[in-house]
Coordinates of C-alpha atoms and ligand atoms in Angstrom, one line a residue:
M1 CA 0.0 0.0 0.0
S2 CA 1.2 3.5 -0.8
Q3 CA 2.6 5.5 2.0
T4 CA 1.2 9.0 2.7
V5 CA 3.4 12.1 3.2
I6 CA 2.1 15.3 4.7
V7 CA 3.2 18.2 2.6
S8 CA 2.8 21.5 4.3
G9 CA 2.7 24.3 1.7
G10 CA 1.9 21.7 -1.0
A11 CA -0.3 24.3 -2.8
G12 CA 2.6 26.6 -3.3
Y13 CA 5.3 26.8 -5.9
I14 CA 7.9 24.3 -4.7
G15 CA 5.5 22.2 -2.6
S16 CA 3.2 21.5 -5.6
H17 CA 6.1 20.4 -7.7
A18 CA 7.2 18.1 -4.8
C19 CA 3.7 16.5 -4.7
K20 CA 4.1 15.7 -8.4
A21 CA 7.5 14.1 -7.7
L22 CA 6.2 12.2 -4.7
N23 CA 3.2 10.9 -6.7
A24 CA 5.6 9.7 -9.5
A25 CA 7.7 7.9 -6.8
G26 CA 4.6 6.0 -5.5
F27 CA 3.8 8.1 -2.4
I28 CA 0.4 9.8 -1.7
P29 CA 1.1 13.5 -0.9
V30 CA -1.5 15.0 1.5
V31 CA -1.4 18.8 1.1
F32 CA -1.8 20.8 4.3
D33 CA -2.0 24.5 3.3
N34 CA -3.9 27.6 4.4
L35 CA -4.0 29.0 0.9
S36 CA -2.6 32.3 2.1
T37 CA -0.2 32.2 -0.8
G38 CA -0.9 28.8 -2.3
W39 CA -3.5 27.8 -4.9
R40 CA -6.2 25.2 -4.6
D41 CA -5.8 24.4 -8.3
A42 CA -2.1 23.5 -7.7
V43 CA -3.2 20.5 -5.6
Q44 CA -3.4 17.8 -8.2
F45 CA -1.7 14.7 -6.9
G46 CA -3.4 13.7 -3.6
P47 CA -5.9 14.8 -0.9
F48 CA -6.1 18.4 0.2
E49 CA -6.5 19.4 3.9
E50 CA -7.0 23.1 4.4
G51 CA -5.5 24.3 7.6
D52 CA -3.1 26.6 9.3
L53 CA 0.1 25.6 11.0
L54 CA -0.8 27.9 13.9
D55 CA -3.8 25.6 14.6
R56 CA -2.3 22.7 16.4
S57 CA -5.6 20.8 16.9
R58 CA -6.2 20.9 13.1
L59 CA -2.8 19.5 12.6
D60 CA -3.4 16.6 15.0
E61 CA -6.7 15.8 13.2
V62 CA -4.9 15.6 9.9
F63 CA -2.1 13.4 11.3
A64 CA -4.7 11.1 12.8
K65 CA -6.7 10.8 9.6
H66 CA -3.7 10.1 7.3
N67 CA -1.2 8.4 9.5
P68 CA 1.8 9.7 7.4
A69 CA 5.1 7.9 6.9
A70 CA 6.8 11.3 6.7
V71 CA 6.4 15.1 6.6
M72 CA 7.7 17.5 4.1
H73 CA 7.6 21.1 5.4
F74 CA 7.5 23.8 2.7
A75 CA 4.9 26.2 4.2
A76 CA 6.6 29.5 5.1
L77 CA 6.7 33.2 4.5
S78 CA 9.7 33.4 2.2
Q79 CA 10.4 37.0 1.0
V80 CA 13.6 38.6 2.2
G81 CA 12.3 42.2 1.7
D82 CA 9.1 41.6 3.5
S83 CA 10.9 39.9 6.4
M84 CA 12.8 43.1 7.0
K85 CA 9.6 45.2 7.0
D86 CA 7.7 42.9 9.3
P87 CA 10.1 40.6 11.2
G88 CA 7.5 39.7 13.9
R89 CA 5.3 38.1 11.4
Y90 CA 8.2 36.0 10.1
W91 CA 9.2 34.8 13.5
R92 CA 5.7 34.0 14.5
E93 CA 4.4 32.3 11.4
N94 CA 7.6 30.5 10.4
V95 CA 9.0 29.5 13.8
V96 CA 5.8 28.9 15.7
G97 CA 4.2 27.2 12.7
A98 CA 7.2 24.9 12.4
L99 CA 7.2 24.2 16.1
N100 CA 3.5 23.1 15.9
L101 CA 4.2 20.9 12.9
I102 CA 7.2 19.2 14.5
E103 CA 5.4 18.7 17.8
A104 CA 2.4 17.2 15.9
T105 CA 4.9 14.9 14.0
V106 CA 6.4 13.6 17.2
A107 CA 3.0 13.2 18.9
A108 CA 1.8 11.1 15.9
E109 CA 5.0 9.0 16.2
C110 CA 6.0 9.9 12.7
R111 CA 9.8 9.6 12.5
H112 CA 10.8 11.4 9.3
F113 CA 10.8 15.1 8.5
V114 CA 12.1 16.9 5.4
F115 CA 12.6 20.6 5.9
S116 CA 13.0 23.5 3.4
S117 CA 15.7 25.7 4.7
T118 CA 17.6 28.3 2.8
C119 CA 21.0 29.7 1.7
A120 CA 19.7 32.9 3.5
T121 CA 20.8 31.3 6.7
Y122 CA 24.4 31.8 5.7
G123 CA 24.3 35.6 5.3
E124 CA 27.2 37.5 3.8
Q125 CA 30.2 35.2 3.4
D126 CA 33.7 35.6 2.0
A127 CA 33.9 32.0 0.9
V128 CA 34.0 31.4 -2.9
T129 CA 31.4 28.7 -2.6
L130 CA 29.5 27.8 0.5
T131 CA 29.4 24.3 2.0
E132 CA 27.0 22.9 4.6
D133 CA 29.7 23.6 7.2
S134 CA 30.0 27.3 6.5
P135 CA 29.0 29.5 9.4
Q136 CA 25.4 30.6 9.5
I137 CA 25.0 34.3 10.2
P138 CA 21.7 35.4 8.5
I139 CA 21.3 39.1 7.7
N140 CA 17.5 39.1 7.4
A141 CA 14.6 37.9 9.4
Y142 CA 13.6 35.3 6.8
G143 CA 17.0 33.6 7.2
G144 CA 16.9 34.0 10.9
S145 CA 13.6 32.3 11.2
K146 CA 14.7 29.3 9.1
L147 CA 17.9 29.0 11.1
A148 CA 15.8 28.8 14.3
I149 CA 13.8 25.9 12.8
E150 CA 17.0 24.0 11.9
G151 CA 18.0 24.3 15.6
M152 CA 14.6 23.2 16.7
L153 CA 14.9 20.0 14.5
R154 CA 18.3 19.2 16.0
D155 CA 16.9 19.5 19.5
F156 CA 13.9 17.4 18.8
S157 CA 16.1 14.7 17.1
A158 CA 18.2 14.6 20.2
R159 CA 15.2 14.1 22.5
Y160 CA 12.8 12.1 20.3
D161 CA 12.8 9.4 17.7
L162 CA 12.8 11.9 14.8
D163 CA 15.3 12.2 11.9
S164 CA 15.3 15.1 9.6
V165 CA 16.8 16.0 6.2
I166 CA 17.3 19.7 6.0
F167 CA 17.7 21.2 2.5
R168 CA 19.2 24.6 2.2
Y169 CA 18.0 25.9 -1.1
F170 CA 19.7 28.4 -3.3
N171 CA 17.4 30.2 -5.8
V172 CA 14.7 28.0 -7.1
A173 CA 13.5 28.7 -10.7
G174 CA 11.8 27.1 -13.7
A175 CA 8.6 25.1 -13.9
D176 CA 7.2 21.7 -14.5
P177 CA 8.1 20.9 -18.2
D178 CA 4.6 19.6 -18.7
A179 CA 3.4 23.1 -17.7
E180 CA 0.8 21.6 -15.2
L181 CA 2.5 23.6 -12.5
G182 CA 4.7 26.7 -12.2
E183 CA 5.7 29.7 -10.2
F184 CA 2.7 32.0 -9.5
H185 CA 2.8 34.4 -6.6
Q186 CA 0.4 37.2 -5.9
P187 CA 1.9 39.7 -5.6
E188 CA 5.0 38.5 -7.4
T189 CA 8.4 39.4 -6.0
H190 CA 10.8 37.0 -7.6
L191 CA 13.2 37.9 -10.3
I192 CA 12.4 35.5 -13.2
P193 CA 8.6 35.7 -13.1
L194 CA 8.8 39.5 -12.8
M195 CA 11.1 39.6 -15.7
L196 CA 8.8 37.5 -17.8
D197 CA 5.9 39.7 -16.9
A198 CA 7.9 42.8 -18.0
I199 CA 8.8 41.0 -21.3
E200 CA 5.1 40.3 -21.9
G201 CA 4.2 43.9 -21.1
K202 CA 2.2 42.9 -18.0
R203 CA 4.2 45.3 -15.9
P204 CA 6.1 48.3 -17.1
A205 CA 9.7 47.2 -16.4
L206 CA 11.9 45.1 -14.2
T207 CA 13.7 47.1 -11.6
I208 CA 17.2 45.9 -10.9
F209 CA 17.8 46.1 -7.1
G210 CA 21.2 47.6 -6.8
T211 CA 24.1 48.0 -9.2
D212 CA 26.8 48.8 -6.8
Y213 CA 27.4 45.4 -5.2
P214 CA 31.0 44.2 -5.0
T215 CA 30.5 41.8 -8.0
P216 CA 31.9 42.0 -11.6
D217 CA 28.8 43.8 -13.0
G218 CA 27.6 45.4 -9.8
T219 CA 24.4 43.3 -9.5
C220 CA 23.7 40.5 -7.0
I221 CA 24.9 37.0 -7.8
R222 CA 22.7 34.0 -7.1
D223 CA 22.8 30.2 -7.8
Y224 CA 19.7 29.2 -9.6
V225 CA 18.4 25.6 -9.4
H226 CA 15.6 24.1 -11.3
V227 CA 12.5 23.3 -9.3
M228 CA 12.2 19.8 -10.8
D229 CA 15.8 19.0 -9.8
L230 CA 15.1 20.4 -6.3
V231 CA 12.1 18.2 -5.7
D232 CA 13.9 15.1 -7.0
A233 CA 16.4 15.7 -4.2
H234 CA 13.4 15.7 -1.8
V235 CA 12.3 12.3 -2.9
L236 CA 15.9 11.1 -2.4
G237 CA 16.0 12.7 1.0
L238 CA 12.9 10.9 2.0
K239 CA 14.4 7.6 0.8
W240 CA 17.6 8.5 2.8
L241 CA 15.5 8.8 5.9
Q242 CA 13.5 5.6 5.2
A243 CA 16.9 3.8 4.9
D244 CA 17.6 4.9 8.4
K245 CA 20.7 6.9 7.5
G246 CA 20.0 9.5 10.1
S247 CA 19.7 13.3 10.1
R248 CA 21.6 15.3 7.5
V249 CA 21.9 18.8 6.0
F250 CA 22.3 19.3 2.2
N251 CA 22.8 22.4 0.2
L252 CA 20.9 22.4 -3.1
G253 CA 22.4 24.6 -5.8
T254 CA 24.6 24.1 -8.8
G255 CA 27.8 25.8 -7.8
S256 CA 27.4 28.4 -10.7
G257 CA 26.6 32.0 -9.9
F258 CA 24.7 34.3 -12.2
S259 CA 24.2 38.0 -11.7
V260 CA 20.9 39.8 -12.2
R261 CA 22.2 41.1 -15.4
D262 CA 23.2 37.6 -16.6
V263 CA 19.6 36.5 -15.9
V264 CA 18.3 39.5 -17.9
E265 CA 20.6 38.6 -20.8
A266 CA 19.6 34.9 -20.7
S267 CA 15.9 35.8 -20.7
R268 CA 16.4 38.1 -23.7
A269 CA 18.1 35.2 -25.5
V270 CA 15.6 32.5 -24.6
T271 CA 12.4 34.6 -25.3
N272 CA 14.0 36.5 -28.2
R273 CA 12.4 39.7 -26.7
E274 CA 13.7 42.8 -25.0
V275 CA 13.5 43.0 -21.2
P276 CA 12.3 46.5 -20.2
M277 CA 14.2 47.4 -17.1
T278 CA 15.2 50.3 -14.8
L279 CA 18.1 50.5 -12.4
G280 CA 17.0 50.9 -8.8
E281 CA 18.3 51.0 -5.2
R282 CA 19.4 48.0 -3.2
R283 CA 16.7 45.9 -1.5
P284 CA 17.3 45.7 2.2
G285 CA 18.5 42.3 3.4
D286 CA 20.0 41.2 0.1
C287 CA 23.4 39.5 0.2
S288 CA 25.8 40.3 -2.7
K289 CA 26.6 36.7 -3.5
L290 CA 25.1 33.3 -2.6
V291 CA 26.5 30.3 -4.5
S292 CA 26.6 26.7 -3.3
G293 CA 28.6 23.6 -3.8
S294 CA 26.2 20.6 -3.8
A295 CA 28.9 17.9 -3.7
R296 CA 27.3 16.4 -0.6
A297 CA 23.9 15.9 -2.2
I298 CA 25.5 14.5 -5.3
E299 CA 27.8 12.1 -3.5
E300 CA 25.6 11.0 -0.6
L301 CA 22.1 11.2 -2.0
G302 CA 23.0 10.4 -5.6
W303 CA 21.4 13.7 -6.7
E304 CA 21.7 14.5 -10.4
P305 CA 20.6 17.9 -11.4
K306 CA 19.3 17.5 -15.0
R307 CA 17.5 20.8 -15.9
S308 CA 19.4 23.4 -14.0
T309 CA 21.0 25.4 -16.7
L310 CA 19.9 29.0 -16.8
N311 CA 18.5 28.7 -20.3
Q312 CA 16.5 25.6 -19.5
M313 CA 15.0 27.2 -16.3
I314 CA 14.0 30.3 -18.2
A315 CA 12.6 28.3 -21.1
D316 CA 10.5 26.1 -18.8
A317 CA 9.3 29.2 -16.8
W318 CA 8.5 31.0 -20.0
R319 CA 6.4 28.1 -21.3
W320 CA 4.4 28.0 -18.1
H321 CA 4.2 31.8 -17.8
Q322 CA 2.5 32.2 -21.2
G323 CA -0.6 30.3 -20.1
K324 CA -0.1 30.7 -16.3
G325 CA -2.6 31.0 -13.5
F326 CA -4.3 29.1 -10.7
A327 CA -7.5 29.6 -8.9
R328 CA -7.9 29.5 -5.1
Ligands
LIG401 N1 15.9 41.2 -7.9 C1 15.9 42.3 -8.7 N2 14.6 42.9 -9.0 C2 13.4 42.3 -8.7 C3 13.5 41.1 -7.9 C4 14.7 40.6 -7.5 O1 16.9 42.9 -9.0 O2 12.4 42.9 -9.0 C5 17.1 40.6 -7.5 C6 17.3 40.5 -6.0 O3 17.9 41.6 -5.5 C7 18.2 39.3 -5.9 C8 17.9 38.4 -7.1 O4 17.2 39.3 -8.0 O5 19.6 39.6 -6.0 C9 16.9 37.3 -6.8 O6 15.9 37.8 -6.0 P1 14.6 36.9 -5.7 O7 13.6 37.8 -4.9 O8 14.1 36.3 -6.9 O9 15.1 35.7 -4.8 P2 15.9 35.8 -3.3 O10 17.4 35.8 -3.7 O11 15.5 37.0 -2.6 O12 15.5 34.5 -2.7

């Protein structure tokens, strides 16, 4: 019989792609989502349980009903800029929400937890590429809240029969190549969808946030990883836990850094259209450069990124973008 996996945030961008991958791997993803940023139409691969992580009794009800083999925790507020404007909301919803979910997991005697953490936990670093052992000194409340949850998982693993795989994502991009799913936020804040909107004339122009960073072209450098590759790693992480290999942290990036201007240029080339843009101020909380080595995920999980070239990510995002939309 297929095992169920509770997927918090499964109606969101990364969570919905993870549900597709879980379904393809023979699991039944049970989406737990409050639809604050997610979409009902993105839930296509298993049951939907509407609920809020701040509502512990609702969580207990869902665990009792589905008896999950594992939990994947995607639900979170995830915007760096917002987290600087309203840090309290980030600490409450991300940290208290995760605490409820972890406690519900332990109470239900579910032993495996996969957590979406972030490269934003590292903060500003001198290292050429980061590894999982680099110091974690976040410079924004989003990264701070995710780092707190990592600590929470370590403490719960020490006390209870709970193992976790923590993935620190770099910049996730692209879309399901079948275009059943894709990136759709309202309001949109992420670079590639904003750029595609500008190309299509749906917004006047892309604003480049800061051109005076200490990088070769003055714009921020990020490591972009395809959402399909990222969710493949999650299925491998789940199998790692089920093989009783214990708790582990993995960075998920490609090791290649691209500046905002590189992404603009690649979008122009892929879509064959001009990118209307203006040069703006820095966005508070942004690090100048975040690039990862993923040697650990490749060696230990057997992860093989297949679609994570910049052109492929933009091409897949563009295909989805042209017909995009979900309803709540
Ligand atoms: N960015 C930008 N203009 C925008 C949105 C983002 O220049 O309208 C930059 C942002 O400063 C960062 C990069 O693009 O350097 C990626 O930002 P995004 O919000 O997509 O992801 P984040 O790195 O914050 O997770």
